[in-house]
mmCIF file of C-alpha atoms in Angstrom:
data_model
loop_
_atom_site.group_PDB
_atom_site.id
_atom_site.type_symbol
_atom_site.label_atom_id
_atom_site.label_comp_id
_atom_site.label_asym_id
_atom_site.label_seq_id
_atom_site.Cartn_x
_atom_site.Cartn_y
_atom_site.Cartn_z
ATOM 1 C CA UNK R 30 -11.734 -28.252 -4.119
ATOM 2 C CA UNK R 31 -11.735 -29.515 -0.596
ATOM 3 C CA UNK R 32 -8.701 -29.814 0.792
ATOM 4 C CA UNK R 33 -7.040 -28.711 4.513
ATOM 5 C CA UNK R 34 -5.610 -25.562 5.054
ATOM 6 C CA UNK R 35 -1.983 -25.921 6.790
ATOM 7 C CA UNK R 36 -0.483 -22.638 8.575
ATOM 8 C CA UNK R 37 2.770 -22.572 9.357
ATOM 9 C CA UNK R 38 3.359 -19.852 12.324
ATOM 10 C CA UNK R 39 7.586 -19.871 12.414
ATOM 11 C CA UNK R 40 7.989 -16.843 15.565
ATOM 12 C CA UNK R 41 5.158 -15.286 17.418
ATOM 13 C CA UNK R 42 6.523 -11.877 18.508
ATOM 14 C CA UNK R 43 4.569 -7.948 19.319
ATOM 15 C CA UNK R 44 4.772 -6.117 15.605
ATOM 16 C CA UNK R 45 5.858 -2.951 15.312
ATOM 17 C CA UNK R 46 5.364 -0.820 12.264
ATOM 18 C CA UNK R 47 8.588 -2.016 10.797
ATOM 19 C CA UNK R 48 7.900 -5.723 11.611
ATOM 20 C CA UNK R 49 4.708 -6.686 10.132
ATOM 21 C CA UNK R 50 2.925 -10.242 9.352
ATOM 22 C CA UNK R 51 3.554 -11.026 6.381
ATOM 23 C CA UNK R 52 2.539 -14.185 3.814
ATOM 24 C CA UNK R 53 5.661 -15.950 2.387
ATOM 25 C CA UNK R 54 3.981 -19.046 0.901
ATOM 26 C CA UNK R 55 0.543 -19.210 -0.401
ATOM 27 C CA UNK R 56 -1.783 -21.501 -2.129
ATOM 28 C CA UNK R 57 -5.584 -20.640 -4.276
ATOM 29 C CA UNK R 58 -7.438 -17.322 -4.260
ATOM 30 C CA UNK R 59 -9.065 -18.693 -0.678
ATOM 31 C CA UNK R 60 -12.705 -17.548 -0.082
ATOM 32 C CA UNK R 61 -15.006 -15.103 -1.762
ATOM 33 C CA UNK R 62 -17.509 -13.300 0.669
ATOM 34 C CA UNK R 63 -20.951 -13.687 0.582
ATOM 35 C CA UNK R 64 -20.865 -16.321 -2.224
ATOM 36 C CA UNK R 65 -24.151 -18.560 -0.606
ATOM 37 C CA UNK R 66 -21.748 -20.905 1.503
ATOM 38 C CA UNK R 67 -19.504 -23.772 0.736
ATOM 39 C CA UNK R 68 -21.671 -25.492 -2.420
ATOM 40 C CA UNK R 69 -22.065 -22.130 -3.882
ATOM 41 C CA UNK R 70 -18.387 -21.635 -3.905
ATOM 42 C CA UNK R 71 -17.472 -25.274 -5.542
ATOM 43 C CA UNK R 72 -20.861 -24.501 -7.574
ATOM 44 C CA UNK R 73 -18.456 -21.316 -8.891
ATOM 45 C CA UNK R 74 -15.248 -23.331 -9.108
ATOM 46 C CA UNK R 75 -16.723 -26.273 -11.350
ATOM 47 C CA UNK R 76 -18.668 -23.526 -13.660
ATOM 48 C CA UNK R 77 -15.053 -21.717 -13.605
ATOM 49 C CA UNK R 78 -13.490 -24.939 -14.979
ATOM 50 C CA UNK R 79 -15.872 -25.706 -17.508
ATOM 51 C CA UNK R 80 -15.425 -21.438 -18.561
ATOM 52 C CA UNK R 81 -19.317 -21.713 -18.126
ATOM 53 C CA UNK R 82 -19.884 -18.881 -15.080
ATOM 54 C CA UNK R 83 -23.447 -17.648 -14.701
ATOM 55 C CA UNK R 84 -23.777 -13.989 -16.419
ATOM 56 C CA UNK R 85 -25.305 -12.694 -13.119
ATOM 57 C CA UNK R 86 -22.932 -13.975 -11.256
ATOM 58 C CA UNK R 87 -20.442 -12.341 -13.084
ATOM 59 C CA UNK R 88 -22.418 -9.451 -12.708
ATOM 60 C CA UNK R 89 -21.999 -9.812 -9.227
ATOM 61 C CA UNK R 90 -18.676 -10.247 -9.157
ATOM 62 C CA UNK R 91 -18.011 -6.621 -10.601
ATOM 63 C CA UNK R 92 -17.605 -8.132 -14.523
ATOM 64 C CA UNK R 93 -14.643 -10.193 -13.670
ATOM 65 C CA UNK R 94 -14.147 -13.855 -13.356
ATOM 66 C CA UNK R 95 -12.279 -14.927 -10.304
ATOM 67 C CA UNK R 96 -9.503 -17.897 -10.208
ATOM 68 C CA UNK R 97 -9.895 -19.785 -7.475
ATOM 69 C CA UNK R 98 -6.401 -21.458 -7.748
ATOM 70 C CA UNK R 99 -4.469 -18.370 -8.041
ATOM 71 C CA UNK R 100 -3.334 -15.794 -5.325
ATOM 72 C CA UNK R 101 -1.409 -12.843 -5.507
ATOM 73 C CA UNK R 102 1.042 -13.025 -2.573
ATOM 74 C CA UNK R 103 2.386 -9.043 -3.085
ATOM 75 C CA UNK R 104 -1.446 -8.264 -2.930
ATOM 76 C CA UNK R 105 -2.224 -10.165 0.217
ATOM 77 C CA UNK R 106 0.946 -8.797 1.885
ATOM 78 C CA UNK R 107 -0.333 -5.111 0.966
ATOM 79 C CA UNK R 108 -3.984 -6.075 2.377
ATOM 80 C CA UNK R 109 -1.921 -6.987 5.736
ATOM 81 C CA UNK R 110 -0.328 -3.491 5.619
#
């Protein structure tokens, strides 16, 4: 799970409403608030692996498991918005 995160900035330039940020390449989901710090969050990652998550954390989660080496580039892009 550890790894380094690379940005790539290509122009820096004032947005306007027409020009916004936006992510064009993206690796993994990135990282989930409040999950008890870096060991809780590779805790969460091996349990996802093994398809062994903790019920209450689940719970916590809202019901729904969360892969950690996915992302959703249209989503982030609309979070930017």
């Amino acid at each position: 799970m550890a790894g380094n995160l690379k940005l790539h900035v290509q122009k820096i330039q004032p947005a306007t409403n027409e020009e916004l940020p936006y992510v064009q390449k993206a690796q993994g989901y990135g990282i989930v608030e409040d999950i008890g710090g870096v060991g809780a969050l590779e805790q969460y990652y091996d349990d996802y692996q093994k398809g062994q998550v903790d019920p209450d954390f689940l719970d916590w989660l809202g019901g729904e498991a969360i892969d950690l080496d996915t992302v959703d580039i249209n989503e982030l892009n609309q979070l930017i918005k």
